[in-house]
PDB file of C-alpha atoms in Angstrom:
ATOM      1  CA  MET N 682     -22.341   8.858 -24.277  1.00 49.00           C
ATOM      2  CA  LYS N 683     -19.869   5.601 -24.373  1.00 49.00           C
ATOM      3  CA  ILE N 684     -17.244   7.760 -26.161  1.00 53.00           C
ATOM      4  CA  TYR N 685     -17.307  10.492 -23.500  1.00 52.00           C
ATOM      5  CA  ARG N 686     -16.875   7.691 -20.372  1.00 55.00           C
ATOM      6  CA  LEU N 687     -14.508   5.961 -22.623  1.00 50.00           C
ATOM      7  CA  ALA N 688     -12.296   9.640 -22.985  1.00 53.00           C
ATOM      8  CA  VAL N 689     -12.773  10.179 -19.113  1.00 49.00           C
ATOM      9  CA  VAL N 690     -11.130   6.437 -17.747  1.00 48.00           C
ATOM     10  CA  LEU N 691      -8.426   7.087 -20.288  1.00 50.00           C
ATOM     11  CA  CYS N 692      -7.703  10.885 -19.185  1.00 53.00           C
ATOM     12  CA  LEU N 693      -7.888   8.961 -15.409  1.00 49.00           C
ATOM     13  CA  PHE N 694      -5.632   5.652 -16.789  1.00 50.00           C
ATOM     14  CA  PHE N 695      -3.204   8.109 -17.800  1.00 50.00           C
ATOM     15  CA  LEU N 696      -3.194  10.661 -15.085  1.00 51.00           C
ATOM     16  CA  SER N 697      -2.386   7.828 -12.490  1.00 52.00           C
ATOM     17  CA  CYS N 698       0.354   6.438 -14.915  1.00 54.00           C
ATOM     18  CA  ASP N 699       2.198  10.071 -14.727  1.00 58.00           C
ATOM     19  CA  GLN N 700       1.048  10.320 -11.205  1.00 60.00           C
ATOM     20  CA  LYS N 701       3.089   7.250 -10.463  1.00 64.00           C
ATOM     21  CA  THR N 702       5.974   8.120 -13.009  1.00 81.00           C
ATOM     22  CA  LYS N 703       6.579  11.371 -10.783  1.00 88.00           C
ATOM     23  CA  VAL N 704       6.885   9.447  -7.688  1.00 88.00           C
ATOM     24  CA  GLU N 705       8.875   6.901  -9.063  1.00 88.00           C
ATOM     25  CA  LYS N 706      11.001   9.173 -10.847  1.00 90.00           C
ATOM     26  CA  ALA N 707      11.381  11.017  -7.200  1.00 93.00           C
ATOM     27  CA  VAL N 708      12.287   7.396  -5.410  1.00 94.00           C
ATOM     28  CA  GLU N 709      15.379   6.905  -8.119  1.00 91.00           C
ATOM     29  CA  GLU N 710      16.660  10.363  -7.433  1.00 92.00           C
ATOM     30  CA  ILE N 711      17.206   9.504  -3.686  1.00 95.00           C
ATOM     31  CA  PRO N 712      20.543   8.120  -2.743  1.00 94.00           C
ATOM     32  CA  VAL N 713      20.937   4.907  -0.549  1.00 96.00           C
ATOM     33  CA  ASP N 714      23.844   2.415  -0.535  1.00 96.00           C
ATOM     34  CA  ILE N 715      22.992  -0.652   1.402  1.00 97.00           C
ATOM     35  CA  LYS N 716      25.898  -2.189   2.965  1.00 97.00           C
ATOM     36  CA  VAL N 717      25.747  -6.203   3.447  1.00 98.00           C
ATOM     37  CA  GLU N 718      27.683  -8.195   6.352  1.00 97.00           C
ATOM     38  CA  ARG N 719      27.754 -11.811   5.839  1.00 97.00           C
ATOM     39  CA  PHE N 720      28.397 -13.042   9.265  1.00 97.00           C
ATOM     40  CA  ASP N 721      27.010 -16.461   8.539  1.00 97.00           C
ATOM     41  CA  LYS N 722      30.083 -16.519   6.492  1.00 96.00           C
ATOM     42  CA  VAL N 723      32.047 -15.075   8.869  1.00 96.00           C
ATOM     43  CA  PHE N 724      30.659 -17.341  11.584  1.00 96.00           C
ATOM     44  CA  PHE N 725      31.153 -20.743   9.987  1.00 96.00           C
ATOM     45  CA  GLU N 726      34.636 -19.645   8.042  1.00 95.00           C
ATOM     46  CA  THR N 727      35.973 -18.757  11.352  1.00 94.00           C
ATOM     47  CA  LYS N 728      38.382 -21.216  13.365  1.00 94.00           C
ATOM     48  CA  PRO N 729      37.427 -22.253  16.775  1.00 93.00           C
ATOM     49  CA  GLU N 730      40.559 -20.258  18.317  1.00 94.00           C
ATOM     50  CA  ASP N 731      39.318 -17.335  16.598  1.00 95.00           C
ATOM     51  CA  LEU N 732      35.731 -17.258  18.379  1.00 95.00           C
ATOM     52  CA  ALA N 733      36.580 -14.538  20.534  1.00 94.00           C
ATOM     53  CA  LYS N 734      37.258 -12.060  17.578  1.00 95.00           C
ATOM     54  CA  VAL N 735      33.623 -12.870  16.201  1.00 95.00           C
ATOM     55  CA  LYS N 736      32.282 -12.128  19.457  1.00 94.00           C
ATOM     56  CA  LYS N 737      34.065  -8.692  19.636  1.00 94.00           C
ATOM     57  CA  GLN N 738      33.270  -8.186  16.051  1.00 94.00           C
ATOM     58  CA  TYR N 739      28.858  -9.055  16.626  1.00 94.00           C
ATOM     59  CA  PRO N 740      27.674  -8.961  20.227  1.00 93.00           C
ATOM     60  CA  PHE N 741      24.522  -8.557  19.654  1.00 90.00           C
ATOM     61  CA  PHE N 742      24.568 -12.204  18.007  1.00 93.00           C
ATOM     62  CA  PHE N 743      25.827 -13.792  21.355  1.00 92.00           C
ATOM     63  CA  PRO N 744      23.883 -13.096  24.339  1.00 86.00           C
ATOM     64  CA  ALA N 745      25.449 -13.302  28.058  1.00 83.00           C
ATOM     65  CA  GLY N 746      24.914 -16.612  29.771  1.00 77.00           C
ATOM     66  CA  ASN N 747      25.740 -19.289  26.675  1.00 81.00           C
ATOM     67  CA  ASP N 748      28.728 -20.771  27.223  1.00 87.00           C
ATOM     68  CA  ASP N 749      31.284 -20.785  24.186  1.00 91.00           C
ATOM     69  CA  ASN N 750      30.829 -24.273  23.870  1.00 92.00           C
ATOM     70  CA  VAL N 751      27.464 -23.661  22.359  1.00 91.00           C
ATOM     71  CA  TRP N 752      29.295 -21.838  19.384  1.00 93.00           C
ATOM     72  CA  LEU N 753      31.889 -23.952  19.278  1.00 93.00           C
ATOM     73  CA  LYS N 754      29.484 -26.970  18.766  1.00 93.00           C
ATOM     74  CA  LYS N 755      27.439 -25.328  16.145  1.00 92.00           C
ATOM     75  CA  MET N 756      30.775 -24.123  14.231  1.00 92.00           C
ATOM     76  CA  GLN N 757      31.588 -28.006  14.083  1.00 92.00           C
ATOM     77  CA  ASP N 758      28.514 -29.575  13.982  1.00 93.00           C
ATOM     78  CA  PRO N 759      28.031 -31.295  10.138  1.00 94.00           C
ATOM     79  CA  ILE N 760      24.212 -30.459   9.900  1.00 94.00           C
ATOM     80  CA  TRP N 761      25.062 -27.230  10.343  1.00 94.00           C
ATOM     81  CA  LYS N 762      27.928 -27.076   7.952  1.00 95.00           C
ATOM     82  CA  GLU N 763      25.531 -28.632   5.355  1.00 96.00           C
ATOM     83  CA  VAL N 764      23.246 -25.959   6.286  1.00 96.00           C
ATOM     84  CA  TYR N 765      25.751 -23.450   5.544  1.00 97.00           C
ATOM     85  CA  THR N 766      26.871 -25.238   2.466  1.00 97.00           C
ATOM     86  CA  GLU N 767      23.487 -24.697   0.838  1.00 97.00           C
ATOM     87  CA  VAL N 768      23.385 -21.561   1.847  1.00 97.00           C
ATOM     88  CA  GLN N 769      26.284 -20.650  -0.335  1.00 97.00           C
ATOM     89  CA  LYS N 770      25.070 -22.180  -3.591  1.00 97.00           C
ATOM     90  CA  LYS N 771      21.838 -20.321  -3.116  1.00 97.00           C
ATOM     91  CA  TYR N 772      23.621 -16.789  -2.162  1.00 98.00           C
ATOM     92  CA  SER N 773      27.112 -16.915  -3.378  1.00 96.00           C
ATOM     93  CA  ASN N 774      26.468 -13.726  -5.196  1.00 96.00           C
ATOM     94  CA  PHE N 775      23.909 -11.669  -3.014  1.00 97.00           C
ATOM     95  CA  GLU N 776      23.955  -8.481  -5.314  1.00 97.00           C
ATOM     96  CA  PRO N 777      21.052  -8.931  -7.025  1.00 97.00           C
ATOM     97  CA  VAL N 778      19.464  -9.399  -3.298  1.00 98.00           C
ATOM     98  CA  ARG N 779      21.179  -6.024  -2.152  1.00 98.00           C
ATOM     99  CA  GLU N 780      19.810  -4.181  -4.956  1.00 97.00           C
ATOM    100  CA  GLU N 781      16.733  -5.173  -4.407  1.00 98.00           C
ATOM    101  CA  PHE N 782      17.412  -3.875  -0.587  1.00 98.00           C
ATOM    102  CA  ASN N 783      18.375  -0.540  -2.593  1.00 97.00           C
ATOM    103  CA  ALA N 784      14.660  -0.202  -4.236  1.00 97.00           C
ATOM    104  CA  LEU N 785      13.045  -0.600  -1.056  1.00 98.00           C
ATOM    105  CA  PHE N 786      14.786   1.784   1.184  1.00 97.00           C
ATOM    106  CA  GLN N 787      15.004   4.750  -1.397  1.00 97.00           C
ATOM    107  CA  HIS N 788      10.734   3.891  -1.279  1.00 98.00           C
ATOM    108  CA  VAL N 789      11.141   4.022   2.852  1.00 98.00           C
ATOM    109  CA  LYS N 790      13.042   7.124   2.689  1.00 97.00           C
ATOM    110  CA  TYR N 791      10.235   8.892   0.137  1.00 97.00           C
ATOM    111  CA  TYR N 792       7.420   8.033   2.410  1.00 97.00           C
ATOM    112  CA  PHE N 793       9.830   8.087   5.780  1.00 97.00           C
ATOM    113  CA  PRO N 794      12.303  10.880   5.342  1.00 96.00           C
ATOM    114  CA  LYS N 795      13.888  10.231   8.880  1.00 94.00           C
ATOM    115  CA  THR N 796      14.707   6.601   8.383  1.00 95.00           C
ATOM    116  CA  LYS N 797      17.899   5.788   8.885  1.00 94.00           C
ATOM    117  CA  THR N 798      19.713   3.661   5.976  1.00 95.00           C
ATOM    118  CA  PRO N 799      20.283   0.068   7.823  1.00 96.00           C
ATOM    119  CA  LYS N 800      23.112  -2.162   7.084  1.00 97.00           C
ATOM    120  CA  VAL N 801      21.865  -5.797   6.423  1.00 98.00           C
ATOM    121  CA  ILE N 802      23.078  -8.793   8.266  1.00 98.00           C
ATOM    122  CA  THR N 803      22.903 -11.992   6.740  1.00 98.00           C
ATOM    123  CA  VAL N 804      22.682 -14.976   9.242  1.00 97.00           C
ATOM    124  CA  ILE N 805      21.885 -18.645   9.677  1.00 96.00           C
ATOM    125  CA  GLY N 806      19.450 -18.722  12.286  1.00 92.00           C
ATOM    126  CA  GLU N 807      17.249 -21.991  14.124  1.00 90.00           C
ATOM    127  CA  MET N 808      15.226 -22.466  11.167  1.00 92.00           C
ATOM    128  CA  ASP N 809      12.444 -19.937  13.314  1.00 94.00           C
ATOM    129  CA  TYR N 810      10.033 -19.004  10.682  1.00 94.00           C
ATOM    130  CA  ASN N 811       8.800 -16.317  13.185  1.00 93.00           C
ATOM    131  CA  ALA N 812      11.981 -14.450  12.968  1.00 93.00           C
ATOM    132  CA  LYS N 813      12.759 -14.901   9.078  1.00 97.00           C
ATOM    133  CA  ALA N 814      13.691 -10.997   8.599  1.00 97.00           C
ATOM    134  CA  ILE N 815      13.863  -8.494  11.439  1.00 97.00           C
ATOM    135  CA  TYR N 816      14.041  -5.088  11.130  1.00 97.00           C
ATOM    136  CA  ALA N 817      15.289  -3.113  13.527  1.00 91.00           C
ATOM    137  CA  ASP N 818      15.919   0.640  12.932  1.00 86.00           C
ATOM    138  CA  THR N 819      19.927   0.818  11.989  1.00 92.00           C
ATOM    139  CA  LEU N 820      19.443  -3.170  11.249  1.00 96.00           C
ATOM    140  CA  VAL N 821      17.844  -5.458   8.620  1.00 98.00           C
ATOM    141  CA  ILE N 822      18.810  -9.332   9.879  1.00 98.00           C
ATOM    142  CA  VAL N 823      17.956 -12.088   7.342  1.00 98.00           C
ATOM    143  CA  ALA N 824      17.908 -15.743   8.183  1.00 98.00           C
ATOM    144  CA  LEU N 825      19.001 -16.741   5.039  1.00 98.00           C
ATOM    145  CA  GLU N 826      18.499 -20.908   5.918  1.00 97.00           C
ATOM    146  CA  LEU N 827      14.559 -19.683   5.352  1.00 98.00           C
ATOM    147  CA  TYR N 828      14.926 -18.408   1.941  1.00 98.00           C
ATOM    148  CA  LEU N 829      16.486 -21.638  -0.032  1.00 98.00           C
ATOM    149  CA  GLY N 830      13.179 -22.545  -1.671  1.00 97.00           C
ATOM    150  CA  LYS N 831       9.943 -24.031  -1.088  1.00 96.00           C
ATOM    151  CA  ASP N 832      10.923 -27.746  -2.112  1.00 95.00           C
ATOM    152  CA  HIS N 833      14.329 -27.492  -0.418  1.00 96.00           C
ATOM    153  CA  LYS N 834      15.081 -30.843   1.379  1.00 94.00           C
ATOM    154  CA  PHE N 835      15.978 -29.223   4.688  1.00 94.00           C
ATOM    155  CA  TYR N 836      12.288 -28.350   5.545  1.00 95.00           C
ATOM    156  CA  GLU N 837      10.270 -30.291   7.341  1.00 94.00           C
ATOM    157  CA  PHE N 838       7.213 -27.458   7.537  1.00 95.00           C
ATOM    158  CA  PRO N 839       3.666 -27.838   6.508  1.00 95.00           C
ATOM    159  CA  ASN N 840       3.167 -26.155   3.017  1.00 94.00           C
ATOM    160  CA  TYR N 841       1.520 -23.133   3.983  1.00 95.00           C
ATOM    161  CA  LEU N 842       4.873 -22.158   5.724  1.00 96.00           C
ATOM    162  CA  LYS N 843       6.983 -23.338   3.198  1.00 95.00           C
ATOM    163  CA  GLN N 844       5.524 -21.497   0.047  1.00 96.00           C
ATOM    164  CA  ASN N 845       6.846 -18.623   1.593  1.00 97.00           C
ATOM    165  CA  PHE N 846      10.694 -19.766   1.983  1.00 97.00           C
ATOM    166  CA  GLU N 847      11.118 -18.513  -1.013  1.00 98.00           C
ATOM    167  CA  GLU N 848      14.060 -15.409  -1.984  1.00 98.00           C
ATOM    168  CA  LYS N 849      10.653 -13.413  -3.217  1.00 97.00           C
ATOM    169  CA  GLN N 850       9.878 -13.195   0.159  1.00 98.00           C
ATOM    170  CA  ILE N 851      12.620 -11.552   1.968  1.00 98.00           C
ATOM    171  CA  MET N 852      11.938  -8.005   0.777  1.00 98.00           C
ATOM    172  CA  PRO N 853       8.124  -8.379   2.089  1.00 98.00           C
ATOM    173  CA  ASP N 854       9.213  -9.961   5.119  1.00 98.00           C
ATOM    174  CA  VAL N 855      11.363  -7.045   5.941  1.00 98.00           C
ATOM    175  CA  VAL N 856       8.754  -4.452   5.085  1.00 98.00           C
ATOM    176  CA  SER N 857       6.566  -6.274   7.561  1.00 98.00           C
ATOM    177  CA  SER N 858       8.671  -6.004  10.443  1.00 97.00           C
ATOM    178  CA  PHE N 859       8.850  -2.635   9.276  1.00 97.00           C
ATOM    179  CA  ALA N 860       5.362  -1.574   9.504  1.00 97.00           C
ATOM    180  CA  TYR N 861       4.865  -3.331  12.571  1.00 95.00           C
ATOM    181  CA  ARG N 862       7.318  -1.309  14.289  1.00 95.00           C
ATOM    182  CA  ASN N 863       5.632   2.242  13.359  1.00 95.00           C
ATOM    183  CA  ILE N 864       1.662   0.553  13.675  1.00 95.00           C
ATOM    184  CA  PRO N 865       1.254   1.735  17.322  1.00 92.00           C
ATOM    185  CA  ALA N 866      -0.804  -0.678  19.688  1.00 88.00           C
ATOM    186  CA  PHE N 867      -4.476   0.658  20.411  1.00 85.00           C
ATOM    187  CA  PRO N 868      -7.096  -0.858  23.000  1.00 84.00           C
ATOM    188  CA  ASP N 869      -9.349  -2.199  20.114  1.00 88.00           C
ATOM    189  CA  LYS N 870      -8.754  -5.832  20.020  1.00 91.00           C
ATOM    190  CA  ASN N 871     -11.805  -6.678  18.286  1.00 96.00           C
ATOM    191  CA  LEU N 872     -11.769  -8.467  14.808  1.00 97.00           C
ATOM    192  CA  VAL N 873     -12.223  -5.484  13.000  1.00 97.00           C
ATOM    193  CA  SER N 874      -9.328  -3.892  14.688  1.00 97.00           C
ATOM    194  CA  GLN N 875      -7.286  -6.740  13.817  1.00 97.00           C
ATOM    195  CA  MET N 876      -7.837  -7.000  10.442  1.00 98.00           C
ATOM    196  CA  ILE N 877      -7.008  -3.057   9.991  1.00 98.00           C
ATOM    197  CA  PHE N 878      -4.004  -3.796  11.814  1.00 97.00           C
ATOM    198  CA  GLU N 879      -3.008  -6.706   9.338  1.00 98.00           C
ATOM    199  CA  GLY N 880      -4.396  -4.450   6.879  1.00 98.00           C
ATOM    200  CA  LYS N 881      -2.182  -1.317   7.478  1.00 98.00           C
ATOM    201  CA  GLN N 882       1.047  -3.329   7.090  1.00 97.00           C
ATOM    202  CA  LEU N 883      -0.029  -5.227   3.927  1.00 98.00           C
ATOM    203  CA  TYR N 884      -1.139  -1.704   2.552  1.00 98.00           C
ATOM    204  CA  ALA N 885       2.460  -0.594   3.416  1.00 98.00           C
ATOM    205  CA  LYS N 886       3.658  -3.341   0.714  1.00 98.00           C
ATOM    206  CA  ASP N 887       1.388  -1.821  -1.781  1.00 98.00           C
ATOM    207  CA  LEU N 888       3.308   1.656  -1.581  1.00 97.00           C
ATOM    208  CA  LEU N 889       6.959   0.197  -0.603  1.00 98.00           C
ATOM    209  CA  LEU N 890       7.118  -2.526  -2.964  1.00 98.00           C
ATOM    210  CA  PRO N 891       5.171  -1.236  -5.933  1.00 96.00           C
ATOM    211  CA  ASN N 892       6.215  -3.951  -8.423  1.00 95.00           C
ATOM    212  CA  TYR N 893       5.554  -7.142  -6.131  1.00 97.00           C
ATOM    213  CA  THR N 894       2.174  -8.899  -6.951  1.00 98.00           C
ATOM    214  CA  ASP N 895      -0.491  -9.255  -4.206  1.00 98.00           C
ATOM    215  CA  ALA N 896      -0.101 -13.087  -4.029  1.00 98.00           C
ATOM    216  CA  GLU N 897       3.768 -12.140  -3.182  1.00 98.00           C
ATOM    217  CA  LYS N 898       3.002  -9.206  -0.749  1.00 98.00           C
ATOM    218  CA  ILE N 899       0.756 -11.417   1.597  1.00 98.00           C
ATOM    219  CA  GLY N 900       2.367 -14.540   0.991  1.00 97.00           C
ATOM    220  CA  TYR N 901      -0.313 -16.131  -0.948  1.00 97.00           C
ATOM    221  CA  THR N 902      -0.116 -18.562  -4.609  1.00 96.00           C
ATOM    222  CA  PRO N 903      -1.799 -17.013  -7.454  1.00 97.00           C
ATOM    223  CA  GLU N 904      -4.582 -19.572  -7.184  1.00 97.00           C
ATOM    224  CA  GLN N 905      -5.239 -18.165  -3.489  1.00 97.00           C
ATOM    225  CA  ILE N 906      -5.681 -14.673  -4.417  1.00 98.00           C
ATOM    226  CA  LYS N 907      -8.341 -15.617  -7.187  1.00 97.00           C
ATOM    227  CA  TRP N 908     -10.335 -17.638  -4.450  1.00 97.00           C
ATOM    228  CA  SER N 909     -10.062 -14.683  -2.376  1.00 97.00           C
ATOM    229  CA  GLN N 910     -11.172 -12.265  -4.888  1.00 97.00           C
ATOM    230  CA  GLU N 911     -14.394 -14.501  -5.845  1.00 96.00           C
ATOM    231  CA  ASN N 912     -15.450 -15.343  -2.911  1.00 96.00           C
ATOM    232  CA  GLU N 913     -15.026 -11.529  -0.932  1.00 97.00           C
ATOM    233  CA  ALA N 914     -18.460 -10.474  -0.831  1.00 96.00           C
ATOM    234  CA  TYR N 915     -19.351 -13.817   0.465  1.00 95.00           C
ATOM    235  CA  MET N 916     -16.587 -13.623   3.145  1.00 97.00           C
ATOM    236  CA  TRP N 917     -17.885 -10.516   3.903  1.00 97.00           C
ATOM    237  CA  ARG N 918     -21.496 -11.338   4.238  1.00 96.00           C
ATOM    238  CA  TYR N 919     -20.294 -13.736   6.654  1.00 96.00           C
ATOM    239  CA  PHE N 920     -18.267 -12.009   9.163  1.00 97.00           C
ATOM    240  CA  ILE N 921     -21.746  -9.702   8.911  1.00 96.00           C
ATOM    241  CA  GLU N 922     -24.364 -11.952   9.616  1.00 96.00           C
ATOM    242  CA  SER N 923     -22.022 -13.685  12.492  1.00 96.00           C
ATOM    243  CA  GLU N 924     -22.077 -10.603  14.341  1.00 96.00           C
ATOM    244  CA  MET N 925     -18.157 -11.259  14.508  1.00 97.00           C
ATOM    245  CA  LEU N 926     -16.436  -7.669  13.693  1.00 97.00           C
ATOM    246  CA  TYR N 927     -16.561  -6.122  17.089  1.00 96.00           C
ATOM    247  CA  SER N 928     -16.123  -9.750  18.755  1.00 97.00           C
ATOM    248  CA  ASP N 929     -13.015  -9.860  20.876  1.00 95.00           C
ATOM    249  CA  ASP N 930     -13.273 -13.516  21.188  1.00 96.00           C
ATOM    250  CA  PRO N 931      -9.471 -14.445  20.882  1.00 94.00           C
ATOM    251  CA  LYS N 932     -10.117 -17.793  19.083  1.00 96.00           C
ATOM    252  CA  LEU N 933     -10.975 -15.498  15.996  1.00 97.00           C
ATOM    253  CA  THR N 934      -7.480 -14.541  15.221  1.00 96.00           C
ATOM    254  CA  THR N 935      -6.742 -18.061  15.318  1.00 95.00           C
ATOM    255  CA  ARG N 936      -9.433 -18.575  12.531  1.00 97.00           C
ATOM    256  CA  PHE N 937      -8.999 -15.982  10.425  1.00 97.00           C
ATOM    257  CA  ILE N 938      -5.923 -13.726  11.465  1.00 97.00           C
ATOM    258  CA  VAL N 939      -2.727 -15.771  11.916  1.00 96.00           C
ATOM    259  CA  PRO N 940      -0.607 -18.106   9.455  1.00 95.00           C
ATOM    260  CA  ALA N 941      -2.737 -21.299   8.904  1.00 96.00           C
ATOM    261  CA  PRO N 942      -3.182 -23.616   6.504  1.00 96.00           C
ATOM    262  CA  PHE N 943      -6.703 -22.505   6.042  1.00 96.00           C
ATOM    263  CA  SER N 944      -9.348 -19.911   7.351  1.00 96.00           C
ATOM    264  CA  LYS N 945     -11.955 -22.012   9.250  1.00 96.00           C
ATOM    265  CA  PHE N 946     -15.202 -20.704   8.902  1.00 96.00           C
ATOM    266  CA  TYR N 947     -16.565 -24.024   9.815  1.00 93.00           C
ATOM    267  CA  LEU N 948     -17.904 -24.513   6.419  1.00 92.00           C
ATOM    268  CA  GLU N 949     -17.606 -26.373   3.088  1.00 89.00           C
ATOM    269  CA  ILE N 950     -15.385 -23.241   2.029  1.00 90.00           C
ATOM    270  CA  ASP N 951     -12.890 -24.152   4.392  1.00 92.00           C
ATOM    271  CA  ASN N 952     -10.566 -26.308   2.556  1.00 89.00           C
ATOM    272  CA  ASP N 953     -10.398 -23.985  -0.512  1.00 94.00           C
ATOM    273  CA  SER N 954      -9.719 -20.773   1.707  1.00 96.00           C
ATOM    274  CA  PRO N 955      -6.262 -19.159   2.652  1.00 97.00           C
ATOM    275  CA  GLY N 956      -5.410 -18.639   5.958  1.00 97.00           C
ATOM    276  CA  ARG N 957      -5.109 -15.037   7.287  1.00 97.00           C
ATOM    277  CA  ILE N 958      -8.302 -14.321   5.451  1.00 98.00           C
ATOM    278  CA  GLY N 959      -9.118 -11.897   7.709  1.00 98.00           C
ATOM    279  CA  ALA N 960      -5.748  -9.876   6.982  1.00 98.00           C
ATOM    280  CA  TRP N 961      -6.375  -9.890   3.231  1.00 98.00           C
ATOM    281  CA  LEU N 962      -9.808  -8.384   4.120  1.00 98.00           C
ATOM    282  CA  GLY N 963      -8.319  -5.986   6.302  1.00 98.00           C
ATOM    283  CA  TRP N 964      -6.081  -5.129   3.392  1.00 98.00           C
ATOM    284  CA  GLN N 965      -8.915  -4.473   0.691  1.00 98.00           C
ATOM    285  CA  ILE N 966     -10.858  -2.619   3.701  1.00 98.00           C
ATOM    286  CA  VAL N 967      -7.454   0.004   3.887  1.00 98.00           C
ATOM    287  CA  ARG N 968      -7.401  -0.105   0.450  1.00 98.00           C
ATOM    288  CA  SER N 969     -10.950   1.522   0.201  1.00 98.00           C
ATOM    289  CA  TYR N 970      -9.487   4.056   3.139  1.00 98.00           C
ATOM    290  CA  MET N 971      -6.485   5.203   1.044  1.00 98.00           C
ATOM    291  CA  LYS N 972      -8.608   5.673  -2.067  1.00 97.00           C
ATOM    292  CA  ASN N 973     -11.368   7.539  -0.397  1.00 97.00           C
ATOM    293  CA  ASN N 974      -9.706   9.989   2.163  1.00 98.00           C
ATOM    294  CA  ASN N 975      -6.049  11.875   1.363  1.00 96.00           C
ATOM    295  CA  VAL N 976      -3.850  10.305   3.813  1.00 97.00           C
ATOM    296  CA  THR N 977       0.318   9.544   3.759  1.00 97.00           C
ATOM    297  CA  LEU N 978       1.412   6.305   4.340  1.00 98.00           C
ATOM    298  CA  PRO N 979       2.555   7.275   8.012  1.00 97.00           C
ATOM    299  CA  GLU N 980      -0.501   8.942   9.025  1.00 98.00           C
ATOM    300  CA  LEU N 981      -2.609   5.658   7.949  1.00 98.00           C
ATOM    301  CA  LEU N 982      -0.186   3.512  10.255  1.00 97.00           C
ATOM    302  CA  LYS N 983      -1.143   6.035  12.813  1.00 97.00           C
ATOM    303  CA  THR N 984      -4.500   5.950  12.460  1.00 97.00           C
ATOM    304  CA  GLU N 985      -6.968   4.139  15.173  1.00 96.00           C
ATOM    305  CA  ALA N 986      -9.046   1.019  13.394  1.00 96.00           C
ATOM    306  CA  LYS N 987     -12.710   2.385  14.172  1.00 96.00           C
ATOM    307  CA  VAL N 988     -11.413   5.820  12.127  1.00 97.00           C
ATOM    308  CA  ILE N 989     -10.385   4.055   8.838  1.00 98.00           C
ATOM    309  CA  PHE N 990     -13.540   1.309   9.092  1.00 97.00           C
ATOM    310  CA  GLU N 991     -15.812   4.166   8.824  1.00 97.00           C
ATOM    311  CA  LYS N 992     -14.245   6.283   6.405  1.00 98.00           C
ATOM    312  CA  SER N 993     -13.392   3.429   4.159  1.00 97.00           C
ATOM    313  CA  LYS N 994     -16.631   3.441   2.439  1.00 96.00           C
ATOM    314  CA  TYR N 995     -15.848  -0.381   2.081  1.00 97.00           C
ATOM    315  CA  LYS N 996     -17.882  -2.433  -0.295  1.00 95.00           C
ATOM    316  CA  PRO N 997     -16.446  -5.764  -1.400  1.00 94.00           C
ATOM    317  CA  LYS N 998     -16.439  -6.629  -4.874  1.00 82.00           C
ATOM    318  CA  LYS N 999     -19.259  -8.913  -6.364  1.00 73.00           C
TER     319      LYS N 999
END
């Protein structure tokens, strides 16, 4: 009997590997050639008297109502010039990142064939960690000042934010932006719906970034992933017993969904828990749903959270 079970497991393993290989082979055949424009270089290497030319070339970066002195001051400000110098040290050769973009959008086109190949524009923004990478249909805008490495001297942010200021987070951030644009808003605002909403965009990374680790996809450390896995059943029981899943209390979003140094169970485990643990649990629910239902990624993103939850057959690992 043990030999039979081993044979079945091996057959399933090799079948899975073969299927994955077929998908990846199909992905590799999709022609994608991402173009990159370094607006950060254009802006900071332009002479002040030529600002009008830059504004004409990139009008979407110069909203109406701002006096030219705002841009001229930034061009010549010593602090911003230093930021630009540091960005160029890190990204003087952007080709490795461009190749990552090529691989990403080959996967995007495999699962979303009608998606247009965007142009990537790099910028130096205002250190806004809520807008590190933005997917906007035909454009992807990447704020390079927020991908210099978590220990960079410029960063006076809490550790839970800085740990994701790494080059390896560019693609996960782009996929998050892409997924959010493709997930319709549903009226349900209860906790489990929000968990599954976040779980959808994290599952998109499973398919669009197959070579990335779970830690890289969600922005955790490996230790935080391990903690989440080891405490999955305990956390799920907590949500069930506390009757939180169908609650629409907005405080639950702050406690379990949005980025934070830790999740707020108001228990001893808080200091060990990573933030956004509700999103991580939602990810596991969505994974269970996709394992037990024959659904495409675009269909998943459009499916209501209630349907996903009921058909997921989710059971936390013990």
